[in-house]
XYZ file of C-alpha atoms in Angstrom:
678
model
C 76.694 102.904 71.441
C 80.325 104.760 72.451
C 80.410 108.521 73.680
C 81.941 110.851 70.776
C 83.845 112.295 73.609
C 85.721 109.094 73.790
C 86.456 108.156 70.484
C 90.094 109.344 71.082
C 90.737 106.642 73.897
C 90.312 103.950 71.036
C 93.278 105.247 68.138
C 96.029 102.960 66.990
C 99.136 103.990 68.479
C 102.023 103.312 66.547
C 104.604 101.797 68.422
C 108.032 101.400 66.631
C 107.631 98.029 64.688
C 104.266 97.676 66.266
C 100.853 98.738 66.923
C 98.728 98.721 69.618
C 95.035 99.375 68.672
C 93.556 102.101 71.424
C 95.295 103.726 73.824
C 94.304 101.859 77.084
C 97.889 100.039 78.519
C 98.232 98.010 81.201
C 101.361 98.471 82.973
C 103.742 95.709 84.278
C 102.441 95.213 87.837
C 103.161 92.560 90.492
C 100.821 89.674 90.809
C 101.736 86.787 93.671
C 101.976 84.477 90.239
C 105.129 85.315 89.005
C 107.031 81.963 87.294
C 105.447 79.960 90.538
C 101.731 80.264 88.936
C 102.577 79.937 84.714
C 99.018 78.597 83.909
C 97.669 81.861 86.415
C 99.507 84.486 84.962
C 98.376 83.692 81.353
C 94.645 83.695 82.378
C 94.669 86.843 84.322
C 96.506 88.462 81.639
C 94.425 86.779 78.864
C 91.225 88.310 80.794
C 92.433 91.731 80.645
C 92.861 91.621 76.629
C 89.755 90.198 76.293
C 88.282 93.763 77.819
C 89.483 95.766 75.707
C 93.346 96.472 76.841
C 95.020 97.782 74.009
C 98.856 96.594 75.957
C 99.329 93.856 78.747
C 102.774 93.914 80.012
C 103.964 91.228 82.603
C 105.357 91.717 85.743
C 108.956 92.489 86.815
C 111.160 89.708 84.619
C 114.217 88.778 85.945
C 116.708 88.305 83.453
C 119.672 86.181 85.379
C 119.884 84.543 88.505
C 121.958 87.134 90.102
C 118.561 88.911 90.037
C 116.242 86.912 92.798
C 113.439 88.292 94.796
C 112.363 85.813 96.311
C 110.952 84.897 98.247
C 107.968 87.464 96.173
C 107.707 85.195 92.775
C 107.988 87.971 90.257
C 108.659 86.473 86.948
C 111.642 85.393 85.118
C 113.844 84.739 81.378
C 116.767 83.010 82.628
C 116.052 79.324 80.373
C 113.749 77.941 78.058
C 110.852 76.607 80.467
C 110.977 80.337 81.558
C 110.410 80.874 77.360
C 107.550 78.946 77.134
C 106.135 80.071 80.581
C 105.443 83.032 78.871
C 104.839 82.048 75.789
C 101.169 80.804 77.705
C 100.546 84.352 78.831
C 101.760 85.842 75.642
C 99.521 83.374 73.616
C 96.528 84.420 76.041
C 96.843 88.006 75.205
C 97.290 88.057 71.657
C 93.796 85.959 70.959
C 92.250 88.767 72.299
C 94.203 91.267 69.703
C 96.073 93.089 72.667
C 100.055 93.250 72.554
C 102.414 91.492 74.490
C 104.808 93.340 76.727
C 107.751 92.476 79.088
C 109.696 94.738 81.974
C 113.213 93.160 81.934
C 114.652 93.056 85.384
C 118.284 93.974 86.536
C 117.688 93.790 90.613
C 120.665 95.880 92.287
C 121.216 96.293 95.988
C 117.339 95.975 96.365
C 117.723 92.257 96.672
C 119.937 89.184 98.470
C 119.099 86.659 96.025
C 118.069 84.347 98.522
C 116.981 82.105 96.725
C 120.064 81.302 94.227
C 122.472 82.887 97.675
C 124.094 84.187 94.651
C 126.114 87.656 95.653
C 123.274 90.658 95.190
C 125.448 92.813 92.651
C 124.929 97.213 92.933
C 126.932 99.912 92.501
C 127.880 99.546 95.929
C 129.259 97.382 98.898
C 125.671 98.049 100.987
C 123.194 96.130 103.016
C 119.547 95.349 100.712
C 118.400 99.201 99.671
C 114.852 97.829 100.163
C 113.836 99.346 103.298
C 110.620 97.210 103.450
C 112.685 94.104 103.564
C 114.852 92.961 106.122
C 117.472 90.575 105.529
C 121.397 89.672 106.200
C 124.153 89.979 103.383
C 125.248 92.890 101.240
C 125.764 93.572 97.555
C 128.875 93.253 95.484
C 130.399 96.580 94.437
C 130.564 95.407 90.199
C 133.390 96.602 88.796
C 133.651 96.674 84.722
C 133.332 93.504 84.081
C 130.578 92.566 86.117
C 129.341 95.772 83.746
C 129.911 93.326 80.122
C 128.140 90.571 81.725
C 124.559 92.681 83.143
C 124.355 93.876 78.942
C 125.317 90.250 77.994
C 122.498 88.329 80.414
C 119.949 91.670 79.262
C 120.818 91.031 75.579
C 120.138 86.921 75.532
C 116.764 87.532 77.918
C 115.405 89.743 75.111
C 116.342 87.228 72.819
C 114.563 84.869 74.922
C 111.586 87.523 74.941
C 111.502 87.848 71.121
C 110.961 83.824 71.149
C 108.051 83.887 73.134
C 106.547 86.427 71.495
C 106.826 89.814 73.168
C 105.763 92.934 71.560
C 106.661 95.048 73.997
C 110.712 94.889 75.398
C 111.346 96.803 78.097
C 114.215 98.309 79.829
C 113.462 98.865 83.875
C 115.102 102.025 84.944
C 113.098 102.894 87.825
C 111.962 101.878 91.332
C 115.128 101.363 92.620
C 116.441 99.073 91.286
C 120.462 98.932 89.562
C 120.013 100.939 86.407
C 118.435 103.773 89.263
C 121.808 103.681 91.451
C 123.649 104.641 87.947
C 121.105 107.625 87.702
C 121.678 108.681 91.233
C 124.555 110.840 91.734
C 125.140 110.147 95.510
C 125.035 106.098 95.299
C 126.771 106.361 91.656
C 129.901 106.930 92.792
C 132.153 105.669 90.113
C 135.488 107.247 88.949
C 135.012 105.785 85.192
C 132.855 106.552 82.598
C 129.848 104.589 84.103
C 129.683 107.620 86.663
C 130.496 111.324 87.523
C 129.072 113.477 85.267
C 124.906 112.462 84.280
C 126.304 111.535 80.508
C 128.184 109.293 81.881
C 125.344 108.023 84.556
C 123.102 107.312 81.867
C 125.331 105.620 79.412
C 124.377 102.293 81.169
C 120.151 102.814 80.172
C 121.855 104.495 76.528
C 123.565 100.765 76.235
C 120.891 98.606 76.970
C 118.557 100.404 74.605
C 120.031 100.054 71.594
C 121.486 96.740 72.303
C 117.737 95.425 73.169
C 116.776 97.368 70.082
C 119.682 95.071 68.153
C 118.607 92.307 70.176
C 114.746 92.879 69.112
C 115.772 93.642 65.304
C 112.453 95.289 64.387
C 110.504 91.683 65.806
C 109.341 93.549 69.306
C 109.275 97.647 70.430
C 111.550 98.831 72.797
C 109.995 100.207 75.913
C 112.358 102.722 78.946
C 110.405 102.730 82.757
C 111.337 105.955 83.772
C 111.742 108.300 86.277
C 111.009 111.748 85.756
C 109.916 114.475 88.831
C 109.488 118.361 88.748
C 111.012 118.238 92.769
C 113.790 116.990 91.154
C 115.506 118.951 87.795
C 117.828 116.214 86.696
C 115.573 113.408 85.240
C 114.749 115.255 83.204
C 117.883 116.654 81.848
C 118.735 112.735 82.087
C 115.653 111.336 80.378
C 116.445 114.026 77.972
C 119.505 112.589 76.790
C 117.445 109.769 75.405
C 114.223 111.170 74.713
C 113.969 109.876 71.039
C 115.796 106.806 71.348
C 113.009 104.610 72.735
C 110.046 103.345 71.106
C 107.595 104.239 74.061
C 108.666 106.077 77.514
C 106.808 104.563 80.470
C 107.021 107.155 82.763
C 106.592 107.834 87.115
C 107.726 110.072 89.683
C 110.297 109.151 92.781
C 107.595 109.680 95.341
C 105.768 105.168 95.195
C 103.855 106.525 97.485
C 102.352 108.670 94.774
C 102.828 106.381 92.298
C 101.284 103.578 94.022
C 99.557 106.207 96.781
C 96.848 104.671 98.570
C 92.757 106.887 97.985
C 93.317 108.268 101.117
C 96.960 110.342 100.152
C 96.304 110.211 96.458
C 93.303 110.953 93.992
C 93.213 110.127 90.059
C 95.582 112.005 87.899
C 98.254 112.742 90.349
C 101.411 112.462 88.010
C 99.677 114.592 85.487
C 102.718 117.524 85.415
C 105.472 115.549 86.089
C 104.727 113.469 82.888
C 103.434 116.515 80.890
C 106.985 118.079 80.739
C 108.520 115.360 79.821
C 106.424 114.409 77.000
C 107.114 118.479 75.288
C 110.796 116.755 74.938
C 110.049 114.050 72.949
C 108.682 112.541 69.650
C 108.244 109.335 71.515
C 104.627 108.341 72.998
C 104.864 108.441 76.745
C 102.189 106.984 78.786
C 101.616 106.840 82.498
C 99.442 105.654 85.236
C 97.397 107.804 87.478
C 94.266 105.002 88.891
C 92.134 106.323 86.242
C 88.466 105.682 86.324
C 86.843 108.401 84.486
C 86.375 108.252 80.490
C 86.104 111.934 80.402
C 89.470 111.823 83.029
C 91.553 110.214 80.070
C 90.282 111.052 77.106
C 91.099 115.112 78.771
C 94.051 113.363 79.426
C 95.393 112.552 76.197
C 93.782 116.063 73.832
C 95.854 117.730 76.474
C 98.848 116.411 75.405
C 100.202 115.451 78.771
C 99.931 111.636 77.241
C 99.615 109.432 74.582
C 98.556 106.326 76.545
C 96.300 105.688 79.204
C 98.958 103.680 81.875
C 96.752 101.538 84.043
C 98.157 99.363 86.849
C 94.919 98.605 89.911
C 92.006 99.970 87.598
C 92.711 96.854 85.218
C 92.732 94.666 88.360
C 89.291 96.076 89.782
C 87.639 96.182 86.210
C 89.057 94.147 83.481
C 86.876 94.930 80.726
C 87.410 98.576 81.659
C 87.911 99.935 78.086
C 85.308 97.295 76.690
C 82.993 99.099 78.849
C 84.197 102.667 77.360
C 83.812 101.410 74.046
C 80.319 100.240 74.335
C 78.849 103.230 76.392
C 78.421 101.688 79.484
C 80.752 103.873 81.571
C 78.697 103.520 84.688
C 78.929 99.524 84.673
C 82.787 100.284 84.771
C 84.072 99.078 88.542
C 86.108 101.182 89.232
C 89.310 101.109 91.917
C 89.221 102.343 94.804
C 92.529 102.602 95.379
C 92.889 100.517 98.727
C 96.158 98.553 97.555
C 94.711 95.226 98.619
C 95.848 93.961 95.752
C 99.656 95.600 95.985
C 99.174 94.021 100.290
C 98.593 90.301 99.027
C 102.124 90.166 96.254
C 103.560 91.371 99.136
C 102.821 88.290 101.620
C 103.868 86.057 98.403
C 100.527 85.308 97.295
C 97.857 85.581 94.027
C 96.687 89.639 94.169
C 93.056 89.936 94.557
C 91.142 92.774 94.709
C 88.079 94.916 97.067
C 86.112 95.179 94.267
C 86.716 92.479 91.245
C 86.632 88.934 93.700
C 87.287 86.758 90.142
C 90.931 88.579 90.176
C 93.347 85.446 90.848
C 90.731 82.576 90.557
C 90.806 83.325 86.334
C 92.628 80.101 86.232
C 92.045 78.053 89.768
C 88.364 78.649 89.772
C 87.346 79.664 86.835
C 85.620 82.832 87.323
C 85.429 85.107 84.855
C 84.252 88.558 86.262
C 81.973 89.827 83.375
C 80.259 86.852 82.926
C 78.465 83.197 85.489
C 77.264 80.535 84.105
C 73.324 80.055 84.616
C 72.380 77.917 87.331
C 71.688 74.622 86.431
C 68.636 74.842 87.887
C 67.161 78.535 89.409
C 65.993 78.328 92.490
C 64.624 80.815 95.641
C 67.187 82.525 97.571
C 66.988 84.522 100.337
C 70.206 87.198 101.228
C 69.650 88.694 104.759
C 72.092 91.488 104.461
C 73.737 93.980 102.617
C 76.625 94.625 102.998
C 79.671 94.024 100.686
C 79.206 90.427 101.468
C 75.544 89.904 100.629
C 75.003 92.911 97.811
C 77.320 90.659 95.861
C 75.643 87.147 96.381
C 72.230 88.784 95.583
C 74.069 90.068 92.557
C 76.223 86.863 91.399
C 72.693 84.839 92.159
C 70.759 87.148 90.225
C 72.640 87.445 87.321
C 72.715 83.083 87.183
C 68.800 83.133 87.065
C 68.183 82.928 90.924
C 65.127 85.078 92.199
C 66.681 86.022 94.916
C 65.166 88.314 98.491
C 67.132 90.657 99.578
C 66.428 92.111 102.650
C 68.434 94.857 104.842
C 67.418 96.072 107.937
C 68.628 98.886 107.663
C 66.883 102.063 106.041
C 70.375 102.780 103.738
C 72.079 99.696 101.874
C 76.292 98.473 102.002
C 76.781 97.703 105.331
C 80.091 98.607 106.972
C 80.938 99.947 103.542
C 78.276 102.692 103.629
C 79.820 103.304 107.312
C 83.539 103.378 106.812
C 82.871 105.738 103.139
C 81.537 107.859 106.032
C 85.596 108.971 107.464
C 88.292 110.902 106.818
C 89.688 109.357 103.509
C 87.192 106.888 102.408
C 84.657 108.480 100.730
C 86.325 106.316 97.262
C 84.880 102.875 99.628
C 81.228 103.857 98.332
C 82.305 102.704 95.291
C 82.176 98.849 96.385
C 78.291 99.841 97.824
C 77.123 101.932 94.964
C 78.616 99.705 91.906
C 76.336 96.968 93.159
C 73.342 98.099 93.407
C 73.874 99.743 90.505
C 73.793 95.863 88.732
C 71.506 94.730 91.248
C 69.158 97.382 89.625
C 69.565 96.155 86.134
C 68.130 92.357 87.167
C 65.118 91.665 86.985
C 65.526 88.899 89.366
C 66.273 90.379 92.641
C 63.962 92.384 94.852
C 65.662 94.582 97.153
C 63.649 94.696 100.498
C 65.287 97.973 102.646
C 64.309 98.292 106.388
C 63.367 94.336 107.331
C 64.185 93.348 109.869
C 63.943 89.355 109.767
C 62.915 86.563 112.165
C 62.918 82.725 111.705
C 59.757 83.675 111.544
C 59.845 85.502 108.783
C 62.509 83.342 106.367
C 60.056 80.475 107.436
C 56.441 82.288 105.855
C 58.836 83.258 102.587
C 58.571 80.166 101.261
C 62.132 79.983 100.007
C 64.736 77.313 98.969
C 68.042 78.632 100.066
C 68.781 81.120 102.962
C 72.414 83.308 102.786
C 72.893 85.014 106.583
C 75.446 88.553 105.270
C 74.174 89.408 109.022
C 77.925 91.542 109.106
C 79.739 91.138 113.113
C 80.079 93.936 115.580
C 82.841 95.238 117.092
C 83.646 94.064 120.965
C 84.972 96.232 123.904
C 85.903 93.134 125.711
C 89.855 93.501 124.813
C 90.590 90.243 123.639
C 91.895 90.621 120.170
C 95.276 89.906 118.491
C 97.494 90.543 121.730
C 95.032 89.986 124.687
C 93.009 85.865 124.538
C 91.742 87.051 128.026
C 90.721 90.852 127.764
C 90.144 93.106 129.811
C 90.617 93.146 133.641
C 87.955 94.104 135.006
C 87.233 96.988 133.100
C 84.641 100.028 134.343
C 82.101 99.772 131.367
C 81.581 103.354 132.455
C 84.847 104.349 130.667
C 84.250 102.214 127.364
C 83.377 103.048 124.020
C 81.757 101.545 121.381
C 83.688 101.945 117.888
C 79.932 100.393 116.545
C 78.877 103.764 118.365
C 81.118 106.489 116.409
C 80.729 104.551 113.213
C 77.485 104.717 114.021
C 77.470 108.248 113.966
C 76.311 108.328 117.798
C 78.188 111.801 120.049
C 81.743 110.745 120.833
C 82.277 111.473 125.665
C 83.377 115.082 125.694
C 87.481 114.719 127.140
C 90.897 113.107 126.106
C 90.477 109.404 124.548
C 92.649 106.700 124.250
C 92.104 104.800 121.381
C 93.454 100.834 122.217
C 94.125 99.628 118.232
C 94.788 95.942 118.192
C 93.149 95.608 114.688
C 97.034 97.581 113.179
C 94.820 98.958 109.924
C 93.242 101.756 108.521
C 90.686 101.944 110.724
C 92.010 102.585 114.347
C 93.731 105.417 112.621
C 90.947 106.925 110.818
C 88.316 106.369 113.809
C 90.805 108.668 115.503
C 91.426 111.297 113.238
C 87.005 111.504 113.191
C 87.523 112.080 116.967
C 90.080 114.394 115.947
C 87.810 115.938 113.629
C 84.363 116.225 116.516
C 87.294 118.321 119.057
C 88.135 115.406 120.789
C 92.306 114.921 122.430
C 93.223 111.302 121.036
C 95.870 109.038 121.790
C 96.968 105.378 119.490
C 97.792 102.718 121.669
C 99.233 100.075 119.779
C 100.969 96.848 121.252
C 102.964 97.438 117.284
C 106.131 99.732 117.306
C 104.158 101.444 114.342
C 100.663 102.479 113.782
C 98.649 100.904 111.051
C 100.711 97.761 110.702
C 99.615 95.829 107.623
C 99.636 99.261 106.025
C 103.394 98.305 105.476
C 101.383 96.201 102.726
C 99.367 98.418 101.161
C 101.395 101.357 101.060
C 99.543 103.690 103.892
C 101.642 102.594 106.730
C 104.032 106.054 106.499
C 101.096 107.502 104.989
C 98.793 107.507 108.085
C 101.783 108.178 111.017
C 102.300 111.503 108.831
C 98.309 112.294 109.158
C 98.118 111.538 112.720
C 101.268 113.518 114.168
C 99.593 116.674 111.879
C 96.653 116.123 113.803
C 97.647 115.527 116.985
C 96.815 112.522 117.813
C 99.665 111.146 120.330
C 100.886 107.571 119.524
C 102.049 105.342 121.626
C 103.449 102.138 120.582
C 104.639 98.619 122.091
C 102.384 99.277 124.337
C 98.849 96.729 125.613
C 96.252 98.344 127.521
C 94.721 96.653 130.765
C 92.348 98.045 131.961
C 90.381 101.245 132.279
C 89.048 102.751 135.812
C 87.625 105.561 136.098
C 89.884 108.221 134.728
C 92.360 106.518 133.479
C 94.176 103.126 131.771
C 96.482 100.970 133.078
C 98.846 100.610 130.122
C 101.745 97.063 129.513
C 104.476 96.728 127.987
C 104.425 94.237 125.220
C 108.354 93.828 126.234
C 108.906 93.847 130.041
C 105.315 93.864 131.247
C 106.266 96.775 133.182
C 103.022 99.144 133.882
C 101.970 102.508 133.402
C 99.138 104.826 134.258
C 97.551 107.381 131.283
C 94.744 109.916 132.399
C 92.133 110.153 129.332
C 88.105 110.254 129.963
C 87.545 107.155 127.850
C 88.984 103.861 126.105
C 87.658 103.480 122.694
C 88.790 99.458 121.980
C 89.518 98.201 118.816
C 90.333 94.074 118.827
C 88.266 91.632 117.647
C 84.859 91.876 116.070
C 81.974 89.085 116.686
C 79.911 87.927 113.827
C 76.040 88.397 114.128
C 74.711 85.104 114.187
C 71.222 85.512 116.106
C 68.984 84.799 112.589
C 70.885 81.945 111.669
C 71.681 80.180 115.233
C 67.461 80.422 114.847
C 66.992 78.781 112.403
C 69.672 75.981 113.116
C 67.284 75.513 115.803
C 64.469 74.737 114.432
C 63.020 71.060 114.131
C 61.802 72.024 110.414
C 62.952 74.558 107.858
C 60.049 73.208 105.738
C 60.887 74.774 101.840
C 64.659 75.488 103.581
C 67.433 73.708 101.391
C 69.799 74.954 103.132
C 71.178 77.864 105.509
C 74.700 79.713 105.128
C 76.700 82.402 107.079
C 79.339 84.537 104.693
C 81.185 87.255 105.017
C 80.987 89.066 108.433
C 78.962 86.877 109.878
C 80.627 83.815 109.256
C 84.401 85.633 109.920
C 84.937 89.455 109.877
C 87.735 89.947 108.000
C 88.519 93.089 105.138
C 85.969 93.849 102.878
C 87.700 91.985 99.960
C 87.031 88.986 101.622
C 83.362 90.178 102.471
C 82.742 90.407 98.695
C 84.608 87.581 97.570
C 82.387 85.220 99.956
C 79.332 86.968 98.744
C 80.455 85.864 94.886
C 81.673 82.924 96.353
C 77.847 81.654 98.173
C 76.623 82.884 95.022
C 78.938 80.365 92.710
C 78.490 77.287 94.874
C 74.691 77.504 95.585
C 72.913 74.298 95.996
C 76.089 72.780 95.036
C 77.862 70.049 96.915
C 81.309 71.326 97.160
C 84.485 69.892 98.092
C 86.257 72.123 99.399
C 89.731 70.634 99.476
C 89.022 69.567 94.807
C 87.702 72.974 94.696
C 89.314 75.493 96.329
C 92.752 74.234 97.277
C 93.941 73.651 92.716
C 97.443 74.183 92.601
C 99.939 74.399 89.991
C 102.430 71.400 90.414
C 106.231 71.706 89.568
C 107.521 69.140 86.687
C 109.566 66.571 88.522
C 112.410 64.939 86.953
């Protein structure tokens, strides 16, 4: 039964001519699917509608080939084929009583139209303004004729949106794209009636809202995505000029690192003060994100009057059924977002998004996976899962839900494996949600028995007489220096100088004195370990072969914050250098470009270069001439191929779904969407 405190979240909201059944609003967010994978996109959005979201939007949707963001696969409404593709998503959303929205997109100087090869159109003759991408070519400064074309293209796309069945059509005026350029007085230096004073700079947005409203003619609502920011008072002046023009406001702030902030730096509800001020200025409903996962916080935000709907991207990815669980009084079952931004990273890598918490994300169409349902096993078996890290916990959970009898053995007293250890490091406390949700779900299943402090040998496994064994024993960081940069590792390094990352992760005392951390992993763990060592009072130098620390963090929106944090903590950063060896009191560095060698005084070297799977149990079992009752033995997660936590969780889910089957990997995991030929 629903908690009465949360009733307010399920009140309907009138949005112009349409009504959302509740206050849960999945804002437009990228997926890595777009126009290339319309079936995958429709299935994924449909699952969210099934999960109870009152509004489900597609991603940024190009209105014309002059707004082309290849290789990113955004949505598009260029022609009749796009109408049909988008209609599939709309139908999937409507099937569950949700409204479907589309965010019409004019790119401006953020793109260079790599696919269509048409000149990009912006307010200046200027290179691409998306500093995350470095391409050649400049935008063409638009004139009045171009503005007339842009308005016509936008209107035509709005008409196609209605044809596809969308209930909400956006005018997209933020995130650095074309309409943002018009608002920016430093960029908009036009001398005509689209530049100069604020009224002129908002003119195009006003025209597009009015023309979109005319185009949809009451068949759909008009929403506007817009920036308001307490650090920039003019944003509220601009908002005030348009306050009651659209049917709904989707509001954000200037800093994308706050809106999409990594949980190491930004916590739940970060946009509330900025949005609340704008809410006072309009009679229209307001939605905003804030990585909301707590229903109590959501209800309080609505009751406070700071916004009317709970916007979500990442929480709707981590748990598409978040609204349904709150409605059913099952808040403890919410699979809470950890804010790692692995979803965002994979869209940036031009592939379908995935999620650390939700391994079914992106696989709804390709594999038919569902975040809340698994088919019962055709023939339930007994399964031993060895290791209760992220892969083992997820495998045990899925197997238990499929009616297999599961024994989960963990060598440690505390479950969670690497998640438990990493969650104790600076800024990573939310990582524990990966463990806690799975432990909570496992506790509800009578099909699973958990045995902590149970280190297994091959003889122990045989004695259990189970049908299947999954080895999820994890991996260990080495100190040999072999990694991404070096094929051979350190050259005769002094063992007394080396400290293992494993020791620090396990809470061991750090060596006294100055520690060099050689980070050839290029993700969060190296910088976070450096911060942990500083917290313990050790001076630290972080050495990386890359030009900046935390290179992969450029995909997860944490690189800039990481570097700032390291600098503020007093960590010395040395880039474009590799550690070649360590001897008493120093390490020898080599420039990755010239090979020039230098020496750096220190007391210890902590290398973060590669992990080796822990396979002793697996190898011992495979070496036995007779496995008795055991039909299969498999490694999963880091015990098979060390990677990110999301990969371990996915491996556990996949193992639970594939157990006992003869799987053709190409047929099952190679399924693709092929375009029609002709």
